[in-house]
Short mmCIF file of C-alpha atoms in Angstrom, two decimals:
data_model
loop_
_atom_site.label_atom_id
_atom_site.label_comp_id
_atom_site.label_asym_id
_atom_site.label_seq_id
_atom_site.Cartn_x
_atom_site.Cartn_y
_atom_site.Cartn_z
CA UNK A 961 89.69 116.21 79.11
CA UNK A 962 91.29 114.91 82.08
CA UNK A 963 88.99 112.91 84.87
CA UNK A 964 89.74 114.11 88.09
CA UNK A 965 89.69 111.53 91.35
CA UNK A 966 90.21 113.11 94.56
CA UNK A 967 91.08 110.68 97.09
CA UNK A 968 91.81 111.67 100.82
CA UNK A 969 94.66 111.04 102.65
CA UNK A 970 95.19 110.36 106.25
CA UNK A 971 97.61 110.86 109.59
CA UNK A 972 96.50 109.59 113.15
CA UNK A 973 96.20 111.60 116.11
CA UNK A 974 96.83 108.99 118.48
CA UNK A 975 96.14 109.58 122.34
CA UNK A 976 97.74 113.13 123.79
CA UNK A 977 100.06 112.17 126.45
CA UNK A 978 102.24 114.70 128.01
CA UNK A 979 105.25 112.37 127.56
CA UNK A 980 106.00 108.83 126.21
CA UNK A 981 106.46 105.78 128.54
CA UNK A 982 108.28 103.06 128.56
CA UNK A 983 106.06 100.88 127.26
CA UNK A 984 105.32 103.10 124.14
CA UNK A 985 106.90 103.81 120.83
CA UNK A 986 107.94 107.43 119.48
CA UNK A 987 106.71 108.77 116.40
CA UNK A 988 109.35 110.69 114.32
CA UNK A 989 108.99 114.21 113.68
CA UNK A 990 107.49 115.97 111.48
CA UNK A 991 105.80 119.29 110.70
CA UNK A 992 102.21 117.77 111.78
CA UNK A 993 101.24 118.36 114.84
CA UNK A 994 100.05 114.27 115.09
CA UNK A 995 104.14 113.89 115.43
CA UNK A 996 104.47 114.76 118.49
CA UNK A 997 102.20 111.38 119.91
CA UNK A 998 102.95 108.23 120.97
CA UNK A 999 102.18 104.88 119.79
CA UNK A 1000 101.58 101.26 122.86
CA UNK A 1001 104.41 99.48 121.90
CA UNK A 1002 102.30 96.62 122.42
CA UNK A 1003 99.69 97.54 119.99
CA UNK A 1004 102.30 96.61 116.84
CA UNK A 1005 103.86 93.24 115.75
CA UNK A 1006 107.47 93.08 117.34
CA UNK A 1007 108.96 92.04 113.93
CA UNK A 1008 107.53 95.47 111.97
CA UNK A 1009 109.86 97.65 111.36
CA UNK A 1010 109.24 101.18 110.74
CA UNK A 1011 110.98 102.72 107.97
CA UNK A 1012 110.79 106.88 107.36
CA UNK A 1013 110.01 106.13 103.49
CA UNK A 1014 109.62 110.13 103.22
CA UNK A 1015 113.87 108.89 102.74
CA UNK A 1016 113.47 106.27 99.25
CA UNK A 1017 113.18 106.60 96.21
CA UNK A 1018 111.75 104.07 94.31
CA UNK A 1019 113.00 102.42 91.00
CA UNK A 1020 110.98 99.18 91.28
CA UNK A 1021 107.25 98.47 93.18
CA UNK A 1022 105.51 95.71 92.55
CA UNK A 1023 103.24 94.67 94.92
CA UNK A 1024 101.91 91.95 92.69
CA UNK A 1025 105.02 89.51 93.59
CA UNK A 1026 106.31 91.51 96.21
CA UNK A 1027 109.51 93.15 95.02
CA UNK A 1028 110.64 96.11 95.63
CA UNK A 1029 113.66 98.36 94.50
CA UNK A 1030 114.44 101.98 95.98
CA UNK A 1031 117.70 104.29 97.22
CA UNK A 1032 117.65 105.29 100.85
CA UNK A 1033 118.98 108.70 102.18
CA UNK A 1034 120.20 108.14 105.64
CA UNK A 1035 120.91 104.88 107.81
CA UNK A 1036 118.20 102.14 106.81
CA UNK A 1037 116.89 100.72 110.11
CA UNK A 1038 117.81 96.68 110.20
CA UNK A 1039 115.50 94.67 108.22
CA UNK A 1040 116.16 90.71 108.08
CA UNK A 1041 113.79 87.79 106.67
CA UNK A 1042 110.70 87.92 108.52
CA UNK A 1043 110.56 91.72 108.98
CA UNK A 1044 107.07 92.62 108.19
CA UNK A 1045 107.26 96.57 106.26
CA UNK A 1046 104.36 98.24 105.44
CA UNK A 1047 105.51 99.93 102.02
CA UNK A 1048 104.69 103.30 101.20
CA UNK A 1049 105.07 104.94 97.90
CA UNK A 1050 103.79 108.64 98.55
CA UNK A 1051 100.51 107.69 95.88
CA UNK A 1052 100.45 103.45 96.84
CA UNK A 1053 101.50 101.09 99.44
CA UNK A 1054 101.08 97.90 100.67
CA UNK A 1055 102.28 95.24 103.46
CA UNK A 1056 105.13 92.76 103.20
CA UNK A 1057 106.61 90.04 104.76
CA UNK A 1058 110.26 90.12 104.03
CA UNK A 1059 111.89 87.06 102.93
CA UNK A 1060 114.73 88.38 101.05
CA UNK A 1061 116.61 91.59 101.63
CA UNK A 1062 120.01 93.00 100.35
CA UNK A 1063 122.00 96.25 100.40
CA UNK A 1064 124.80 97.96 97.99
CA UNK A 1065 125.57 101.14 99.56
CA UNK A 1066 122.32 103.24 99.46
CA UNK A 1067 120.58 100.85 97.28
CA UNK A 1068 118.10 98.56 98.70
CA UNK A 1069 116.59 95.23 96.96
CA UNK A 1070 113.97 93.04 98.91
CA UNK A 1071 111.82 90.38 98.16
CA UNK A 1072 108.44 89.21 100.16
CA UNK A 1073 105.02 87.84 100.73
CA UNK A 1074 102.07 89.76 100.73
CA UNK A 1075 100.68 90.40 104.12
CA UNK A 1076 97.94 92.43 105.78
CA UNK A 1077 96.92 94.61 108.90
CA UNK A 1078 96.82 91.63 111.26
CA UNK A 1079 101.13 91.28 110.68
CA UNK A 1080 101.52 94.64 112.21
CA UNK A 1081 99.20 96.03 114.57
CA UNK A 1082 97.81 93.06 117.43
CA UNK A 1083 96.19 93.87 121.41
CA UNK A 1084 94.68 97.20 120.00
CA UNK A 1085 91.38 98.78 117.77
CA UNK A 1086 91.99 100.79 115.44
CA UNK A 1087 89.79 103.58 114.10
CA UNK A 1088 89.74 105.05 110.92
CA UNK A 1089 87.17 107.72 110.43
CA UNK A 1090 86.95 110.70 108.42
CA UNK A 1091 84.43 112.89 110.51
CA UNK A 1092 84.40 113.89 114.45
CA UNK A 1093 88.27 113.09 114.66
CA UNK A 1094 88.44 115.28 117.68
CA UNK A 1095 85.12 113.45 119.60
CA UNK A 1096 86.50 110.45 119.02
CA UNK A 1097 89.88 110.89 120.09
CA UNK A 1098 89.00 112.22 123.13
CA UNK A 1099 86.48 109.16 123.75
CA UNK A 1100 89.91 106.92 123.07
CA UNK A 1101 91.91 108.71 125.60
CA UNK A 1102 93.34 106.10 128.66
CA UNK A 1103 92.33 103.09 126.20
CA UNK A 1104 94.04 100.87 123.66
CA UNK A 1105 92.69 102.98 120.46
CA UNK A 1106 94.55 104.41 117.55
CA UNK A 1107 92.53 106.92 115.77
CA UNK A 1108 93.18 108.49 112.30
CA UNK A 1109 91.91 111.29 110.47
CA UNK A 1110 92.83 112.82 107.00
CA UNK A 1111 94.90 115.47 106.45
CA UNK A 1112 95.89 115.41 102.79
CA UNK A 1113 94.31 114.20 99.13
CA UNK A 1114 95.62 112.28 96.04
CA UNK A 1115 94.12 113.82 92.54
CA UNK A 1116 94.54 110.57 89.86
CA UNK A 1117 93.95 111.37 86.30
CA UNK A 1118 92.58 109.26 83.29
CA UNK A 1119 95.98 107.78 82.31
CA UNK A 1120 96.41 106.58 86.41
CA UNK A 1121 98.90 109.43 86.94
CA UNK A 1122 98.72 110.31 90.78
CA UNK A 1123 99.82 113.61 92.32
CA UNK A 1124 99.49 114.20 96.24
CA UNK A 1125 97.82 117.47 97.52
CA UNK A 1126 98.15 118.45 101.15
CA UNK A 1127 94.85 119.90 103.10
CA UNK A 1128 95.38 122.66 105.44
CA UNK A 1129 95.13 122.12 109.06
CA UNK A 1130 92.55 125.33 109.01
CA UNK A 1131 90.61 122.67 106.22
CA UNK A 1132 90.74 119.77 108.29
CA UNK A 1133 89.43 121.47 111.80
CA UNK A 1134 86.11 122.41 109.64
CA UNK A 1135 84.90 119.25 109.08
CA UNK A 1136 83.52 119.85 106.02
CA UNK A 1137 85.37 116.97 104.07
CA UNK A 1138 83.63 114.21 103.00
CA UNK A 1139 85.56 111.33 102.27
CA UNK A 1140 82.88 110.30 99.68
CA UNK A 1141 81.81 113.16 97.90
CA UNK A 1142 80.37 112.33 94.08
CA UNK A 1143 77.01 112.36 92.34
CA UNK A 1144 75.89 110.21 89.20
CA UNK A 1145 73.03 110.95 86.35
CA UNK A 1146 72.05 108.18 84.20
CA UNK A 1147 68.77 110.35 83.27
CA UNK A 1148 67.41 108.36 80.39
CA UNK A 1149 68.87 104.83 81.04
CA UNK A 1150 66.86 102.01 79.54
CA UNK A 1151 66.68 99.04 81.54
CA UNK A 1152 64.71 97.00 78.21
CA UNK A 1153 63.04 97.47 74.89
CA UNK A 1154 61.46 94.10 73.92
CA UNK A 1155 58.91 93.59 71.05
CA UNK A 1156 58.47 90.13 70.04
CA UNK A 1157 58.27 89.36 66.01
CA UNK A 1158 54.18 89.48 65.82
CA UNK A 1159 54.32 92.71 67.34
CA UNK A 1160 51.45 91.56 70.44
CA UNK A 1161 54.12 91.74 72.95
CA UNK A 1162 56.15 94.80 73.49
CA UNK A 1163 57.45 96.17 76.91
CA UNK A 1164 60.05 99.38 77.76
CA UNK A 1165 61.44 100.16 80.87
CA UNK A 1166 63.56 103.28 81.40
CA UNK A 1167 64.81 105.72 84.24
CA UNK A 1168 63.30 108.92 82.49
CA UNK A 1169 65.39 110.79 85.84
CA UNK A 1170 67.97 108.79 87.99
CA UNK A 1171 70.24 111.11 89.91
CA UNK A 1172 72.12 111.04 92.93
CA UNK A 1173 74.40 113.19 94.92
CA UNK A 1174 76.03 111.97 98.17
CA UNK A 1175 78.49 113.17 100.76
CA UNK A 1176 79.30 110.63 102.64
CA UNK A 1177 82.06 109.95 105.59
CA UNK A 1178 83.51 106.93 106.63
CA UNK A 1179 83.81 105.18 110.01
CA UNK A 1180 85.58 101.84 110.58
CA UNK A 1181 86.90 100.61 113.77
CA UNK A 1182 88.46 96.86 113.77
CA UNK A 1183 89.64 95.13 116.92
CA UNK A 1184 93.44 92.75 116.75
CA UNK A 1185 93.66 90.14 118.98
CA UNK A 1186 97.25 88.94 119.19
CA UNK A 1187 98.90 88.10 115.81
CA UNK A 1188 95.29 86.79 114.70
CA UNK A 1189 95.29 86.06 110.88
CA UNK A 1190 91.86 87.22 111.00
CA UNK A 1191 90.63 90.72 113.20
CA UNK A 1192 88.50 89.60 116.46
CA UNK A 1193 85.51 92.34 115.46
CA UNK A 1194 85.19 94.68 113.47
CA UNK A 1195 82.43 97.82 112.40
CA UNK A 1196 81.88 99.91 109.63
CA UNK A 1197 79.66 102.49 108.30
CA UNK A 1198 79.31 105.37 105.63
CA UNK A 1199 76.94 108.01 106.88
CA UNK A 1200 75.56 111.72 105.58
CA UNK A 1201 73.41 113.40 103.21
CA UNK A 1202 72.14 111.50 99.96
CA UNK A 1203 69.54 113.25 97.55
CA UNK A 1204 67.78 111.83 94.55
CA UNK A 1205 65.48 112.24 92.02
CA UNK A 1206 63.71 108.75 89.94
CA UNK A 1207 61.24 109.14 87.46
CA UNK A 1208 60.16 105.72 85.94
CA UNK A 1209 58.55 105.23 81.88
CA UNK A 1210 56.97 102.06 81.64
CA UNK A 1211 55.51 101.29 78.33
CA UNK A 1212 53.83 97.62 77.98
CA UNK A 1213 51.56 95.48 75.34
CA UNK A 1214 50.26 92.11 76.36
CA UNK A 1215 51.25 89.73 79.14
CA UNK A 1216 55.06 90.03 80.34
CA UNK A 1217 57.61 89.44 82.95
CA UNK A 1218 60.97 90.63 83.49
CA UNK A 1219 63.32 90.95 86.47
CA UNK A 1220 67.18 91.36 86.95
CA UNK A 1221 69.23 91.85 89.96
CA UNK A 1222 72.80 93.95 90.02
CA UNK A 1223 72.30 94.05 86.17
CA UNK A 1224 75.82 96.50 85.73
CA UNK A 1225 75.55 100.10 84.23
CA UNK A 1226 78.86 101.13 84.82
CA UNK A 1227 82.27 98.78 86.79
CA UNK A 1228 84.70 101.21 88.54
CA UNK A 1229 82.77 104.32 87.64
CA UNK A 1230 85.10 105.91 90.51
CA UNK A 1231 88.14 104.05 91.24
CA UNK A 1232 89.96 105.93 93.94
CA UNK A 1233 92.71 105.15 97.27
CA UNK A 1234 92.09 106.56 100.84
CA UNK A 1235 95.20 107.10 102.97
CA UNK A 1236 95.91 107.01 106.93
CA UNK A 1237 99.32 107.05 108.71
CA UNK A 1238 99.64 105.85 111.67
CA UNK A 1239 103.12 107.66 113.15
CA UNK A 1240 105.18 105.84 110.14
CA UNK A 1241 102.71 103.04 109.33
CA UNK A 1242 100.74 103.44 106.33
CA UNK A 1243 97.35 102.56 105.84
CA UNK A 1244 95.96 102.37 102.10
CA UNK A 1245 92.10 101.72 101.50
CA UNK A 1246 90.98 101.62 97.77
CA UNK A 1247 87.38 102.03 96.77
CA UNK A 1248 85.79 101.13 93.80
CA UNK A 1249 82.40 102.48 93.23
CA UNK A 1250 80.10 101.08 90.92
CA UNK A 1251 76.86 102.11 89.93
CA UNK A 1252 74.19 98.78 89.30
CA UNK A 1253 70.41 98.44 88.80
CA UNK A 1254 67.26 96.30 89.97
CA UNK A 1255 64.40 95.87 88.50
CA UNK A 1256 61.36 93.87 88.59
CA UNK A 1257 58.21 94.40 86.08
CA UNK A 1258 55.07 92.30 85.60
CA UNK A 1259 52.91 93.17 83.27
CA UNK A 1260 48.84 92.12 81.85
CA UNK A 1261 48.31 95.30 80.50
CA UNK A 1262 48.24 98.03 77.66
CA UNK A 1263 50.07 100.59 79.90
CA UNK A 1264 51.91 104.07 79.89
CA UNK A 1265 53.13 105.11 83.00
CA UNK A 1266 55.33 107.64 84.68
CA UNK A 1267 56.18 108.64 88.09
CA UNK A 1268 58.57 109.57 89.99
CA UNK A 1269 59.81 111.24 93.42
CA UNK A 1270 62.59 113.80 95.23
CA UNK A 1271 64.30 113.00 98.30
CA UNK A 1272 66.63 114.04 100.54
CA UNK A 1273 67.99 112.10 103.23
CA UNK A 1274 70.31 111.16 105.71
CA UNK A 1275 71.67 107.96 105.91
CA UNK A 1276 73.48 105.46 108.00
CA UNK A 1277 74.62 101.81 106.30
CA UNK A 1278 76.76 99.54 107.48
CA UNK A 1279 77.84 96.60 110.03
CA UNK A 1280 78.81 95.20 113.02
CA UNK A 1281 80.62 92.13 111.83
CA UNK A 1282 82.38 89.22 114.90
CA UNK A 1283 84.01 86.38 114.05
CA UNK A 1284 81.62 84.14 116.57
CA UNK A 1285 78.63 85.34 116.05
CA UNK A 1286 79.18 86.70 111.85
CA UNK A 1287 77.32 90.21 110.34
CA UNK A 1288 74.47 92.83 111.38
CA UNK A 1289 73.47 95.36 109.50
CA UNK A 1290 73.65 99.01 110.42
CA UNK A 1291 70.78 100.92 108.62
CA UNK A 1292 68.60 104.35 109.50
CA UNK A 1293 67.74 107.06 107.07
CA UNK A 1294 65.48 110.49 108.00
CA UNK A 1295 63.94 112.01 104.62
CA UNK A 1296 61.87 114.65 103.24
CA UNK A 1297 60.40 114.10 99.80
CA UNK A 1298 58.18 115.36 96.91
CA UNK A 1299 56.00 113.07 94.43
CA UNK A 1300 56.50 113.75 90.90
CA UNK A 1301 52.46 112.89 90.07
CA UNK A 1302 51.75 110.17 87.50
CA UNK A 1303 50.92 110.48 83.75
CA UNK A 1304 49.00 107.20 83.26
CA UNK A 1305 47.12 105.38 80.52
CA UNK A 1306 46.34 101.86 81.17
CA UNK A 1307 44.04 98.77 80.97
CA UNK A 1308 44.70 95.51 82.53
CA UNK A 1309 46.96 95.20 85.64
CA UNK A 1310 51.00 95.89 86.28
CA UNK A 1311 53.32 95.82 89.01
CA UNK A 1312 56.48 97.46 88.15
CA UNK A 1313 60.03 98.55 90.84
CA UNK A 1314 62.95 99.57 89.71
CA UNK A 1315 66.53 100.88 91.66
CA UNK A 1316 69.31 102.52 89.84
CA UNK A 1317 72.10 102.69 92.71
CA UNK A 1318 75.83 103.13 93.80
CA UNK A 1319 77.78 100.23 95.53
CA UNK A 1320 80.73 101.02 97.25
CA UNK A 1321 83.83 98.50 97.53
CA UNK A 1322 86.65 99.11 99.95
CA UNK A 1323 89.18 96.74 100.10
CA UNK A 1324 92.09 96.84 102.58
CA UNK A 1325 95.51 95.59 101.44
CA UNK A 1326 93.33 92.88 99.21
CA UNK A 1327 92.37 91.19 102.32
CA UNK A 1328 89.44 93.06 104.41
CA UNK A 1329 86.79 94.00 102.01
CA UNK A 1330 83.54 96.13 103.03
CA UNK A 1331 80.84 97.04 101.03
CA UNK A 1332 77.74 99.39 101.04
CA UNK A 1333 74.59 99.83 99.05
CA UNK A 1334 72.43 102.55 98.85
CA UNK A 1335 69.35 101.61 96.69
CA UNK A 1336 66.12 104.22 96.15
CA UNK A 1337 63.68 102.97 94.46
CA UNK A 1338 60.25 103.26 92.90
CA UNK A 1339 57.42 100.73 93.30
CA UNK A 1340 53.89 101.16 91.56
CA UNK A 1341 50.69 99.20 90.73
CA UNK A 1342 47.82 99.65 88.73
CA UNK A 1343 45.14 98.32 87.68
CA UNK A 1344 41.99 98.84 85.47
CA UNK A 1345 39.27 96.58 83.82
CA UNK A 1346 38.56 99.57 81.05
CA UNK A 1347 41.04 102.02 79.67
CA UNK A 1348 41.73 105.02 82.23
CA UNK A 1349 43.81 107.92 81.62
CA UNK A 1350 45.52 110.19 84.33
CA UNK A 1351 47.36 113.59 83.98
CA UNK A 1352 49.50 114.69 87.44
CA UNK A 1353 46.15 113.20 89.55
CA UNK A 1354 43.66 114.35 88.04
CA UNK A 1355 41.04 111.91 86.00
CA UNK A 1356 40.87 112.63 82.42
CA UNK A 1357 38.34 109.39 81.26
CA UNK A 1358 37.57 106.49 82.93
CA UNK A 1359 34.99 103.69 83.12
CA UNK A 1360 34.62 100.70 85.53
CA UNK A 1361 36.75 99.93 88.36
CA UNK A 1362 39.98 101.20 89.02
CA UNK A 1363 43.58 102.38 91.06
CA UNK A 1364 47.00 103.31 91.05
CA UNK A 1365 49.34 103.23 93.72
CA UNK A 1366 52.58 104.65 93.90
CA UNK A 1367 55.73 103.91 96.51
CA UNK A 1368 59.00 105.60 97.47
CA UNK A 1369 61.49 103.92 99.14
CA UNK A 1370 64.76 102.87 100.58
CA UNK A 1371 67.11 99.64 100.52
CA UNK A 1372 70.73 99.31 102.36
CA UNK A 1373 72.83 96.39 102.05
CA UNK A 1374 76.25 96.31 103.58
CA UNK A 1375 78.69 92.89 103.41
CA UNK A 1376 82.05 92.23 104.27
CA UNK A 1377 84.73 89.38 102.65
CA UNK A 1378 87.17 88.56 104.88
CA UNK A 1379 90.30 86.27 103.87
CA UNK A 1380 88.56 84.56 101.34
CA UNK A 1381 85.31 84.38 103.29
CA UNK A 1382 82.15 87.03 102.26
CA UNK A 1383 79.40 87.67 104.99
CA UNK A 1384 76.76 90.03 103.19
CA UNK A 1385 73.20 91.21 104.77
CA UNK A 1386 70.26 91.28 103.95
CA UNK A 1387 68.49 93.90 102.00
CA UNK A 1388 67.50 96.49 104.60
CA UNK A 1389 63.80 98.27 103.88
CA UNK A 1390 64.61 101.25 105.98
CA UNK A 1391 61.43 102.88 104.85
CA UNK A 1392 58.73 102.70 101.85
CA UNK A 1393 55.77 105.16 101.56
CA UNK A 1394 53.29 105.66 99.43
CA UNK A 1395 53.43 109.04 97.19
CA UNK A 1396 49.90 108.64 96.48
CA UNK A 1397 46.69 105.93 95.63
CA UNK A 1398 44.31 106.89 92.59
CA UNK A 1399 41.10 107.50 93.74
CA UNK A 1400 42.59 107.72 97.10
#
């Protein structure tokens, strides 16, 4: 059965001017309407040269070492070393610096160095977003902004074939694309099962529930300053709708601890490549998502436990990210939830949190990397100098003195690396509450 990775794929609507000045460069036609704008000249690197690759047909791409093999229909536009090209494939693309380049009648050979966004565009921001194109391109008109939108989709199957599927204008003005549209279960993952040799020492730790569904868009804006190797600023975010549901089993005997951080459930468990075009300039953004787990559990106790909660959100993570002053996070969530009431037998006392969670990697032409975390999570403590059992609240036995407490909650993280340099923030406790305290 063949996985299916739907990837969107992008063309700018740059600002609507009723005719093209001097000072800026034509886009060449085609049947989107975004042809018929205009590019500031002085927004892109005066050695680029814009090639309609609509035209080749590739025998050879390999971006690894830069060389690059294809027949061209039509007059190739002059290309000589130093030329930066920003390579586009149809599926997969990338940016290089020319330092070789030959011709034998249609057939073009060329050799380079890998290069990134700040050898073509320069004096400008550009803004890639997949949500409230037309807002924000109207907020962009009479400044130096480039805006992009997407208009089309890549479907990749298990063996890494790609195939490219168009979106209908009709699709596009609804808005109801999300950029980042997936959901994970890992219902019944087991973060531990120690028992030492004697048997007096035993703990379990499992996500009896852990699912999540998200629809998420996209908004980055980064600001070139001259032929910078590095952007002057730059801000990104994912925003929408995420909804869970945790439920945590905790079984423990005798005194333990146990914590890990970004312990790995799955690498790549969505691998995928967003596209913009900017007139003829190509813009590819791969994501990797991976889904990772926290946990921290500290235990003095003979203990069952389960609890759990629903939520639905809406979330905001991200940055603002300078190159004098570093990162700031970007973090709100809104959420409505429902407790999933505790089964509990205990004595002794425990402290137990666990997150099961997506990250989400972008990485722009292997050079500008962001990254986002969205991390629920469950927090509870009890404890209990005689046994006590509980059943969805209600006290079944108990003697002496006693509680249980149990939290919901929220963590964003957002980072960015940046040519060879990684800024990341802080974890961001957007908002814990307690589901409920036993006897309250």
């Amino acid at each position: 059965m063949k996985k299916l990775f739907l990837v969107f794929l992008s063309i700018v609507s740059v600002i609507v001017i009723v005719s093209c000045q001097k000072e800026q460069m034509p886009v060449e036609n085609s049947d989107d309407a975004a042809s018929n704008e205009c590019i500031p000249e002085n927004a892109i690197n005066p050695n680029f040269v814009m090639v309609d690759w609509s035209k080749a047909t590739f025998s050879l791409y390999d971006a690894e070492h830069n060389r690059f093999e294809f027949d061209y229909t039509g007059e190739m536009p002059e290309i000589v070393p130093g030329s930066v090209l920003s390579i586009d494939t149809g599926v997969e693309g990338c940016i290089c610096k020319v330092t070789s380049y030959s011709v034998s009648g249609n057939h073009v050979v060329l050799e380079g160095e890998t290069g990134d966004l700040t050898d073509v565009f320069m004096n400008t921001t550009l803004v890639l977003s997949t949500n409230d194109y037309d807002e924000l391109a109207t907020k962009a008109i009479g400044q130096n902004r480039i805006v992009a939108k997407p208009v089309a989709c890549i479907v990749e199957d298990e063996e890494g074939n790609r195939s490219e599927q168009f979106i209908s204008p009709q699709t596009r003005a609804s808005k109801t694309v999300h950029i980042f549209n997936w959901s994970f279960d890992k219902s019944g993952y087991k973060f531990f099962d120690y028992k030492n040799s004697s048997g007096t020492v035993s703990c379990c730790a499992k996500m009896a529930e852990s699912y999540v569904k998200a629809n998420l868009d996209l908004y980055m804006s980064i600001e070139f300053k001259g032929l910078s190797v590095t952007p002057k600023k730059m801000e990104a975010y994912l925003t929408g709708g995420v909804s869970t549901s945790q439920k945590l089993v905790l079984d423990a005997k005798g005194n333990y601890h146990k914590e890990q951080k970004a312990g790995v459930i799955k690498n790549n468990a969505l691998s995928t490549s967003i596209k913009f075009v900017i007139g003829v300039v190509p813009i590819y953004i791969s994501v990797q998502t991976d889904i990772l787990y926290d946990y921290v559990i500290d235990a003095k106790a003979n203990l069952h436990f389960e609890t759990g909660f629903l939520a639905s959100t809406q979330t905001k993570v991200g940055f603002n990210w300078t190159k004098d002053n570093g990162i700031k996070g970007i973090s709100s969530i809104s959420n409505s939830f429902n407790v999933i009431y505790p089964t509990i037998t205990f004595k002794g006392t425990a402290d137990a949190q666990a997150w099961v969670y997506p990250r989400v990697r972008l990485e722009l032409y292997s050079i500008i990397g962001p990254s986002f975390e969205i991390k629920p999570y469950l927090r509870a403590h009890a404890e209990a100098n005689a046994e006590c059992k509980l059943n969805k609240g209600n006290i079944l036995s108990a003697s002496g003195s006693w509680y249980v407490a149990g939290y919901m909650g929220f963590d964003l993280a957002a980072g960015l690396s940046l040519a060879g340099k990684t800024w990341p923030t802080p974890n961001m406790n957007v908002v814990e509450k307690q589901l409920f305290r036993i006897p309250r």
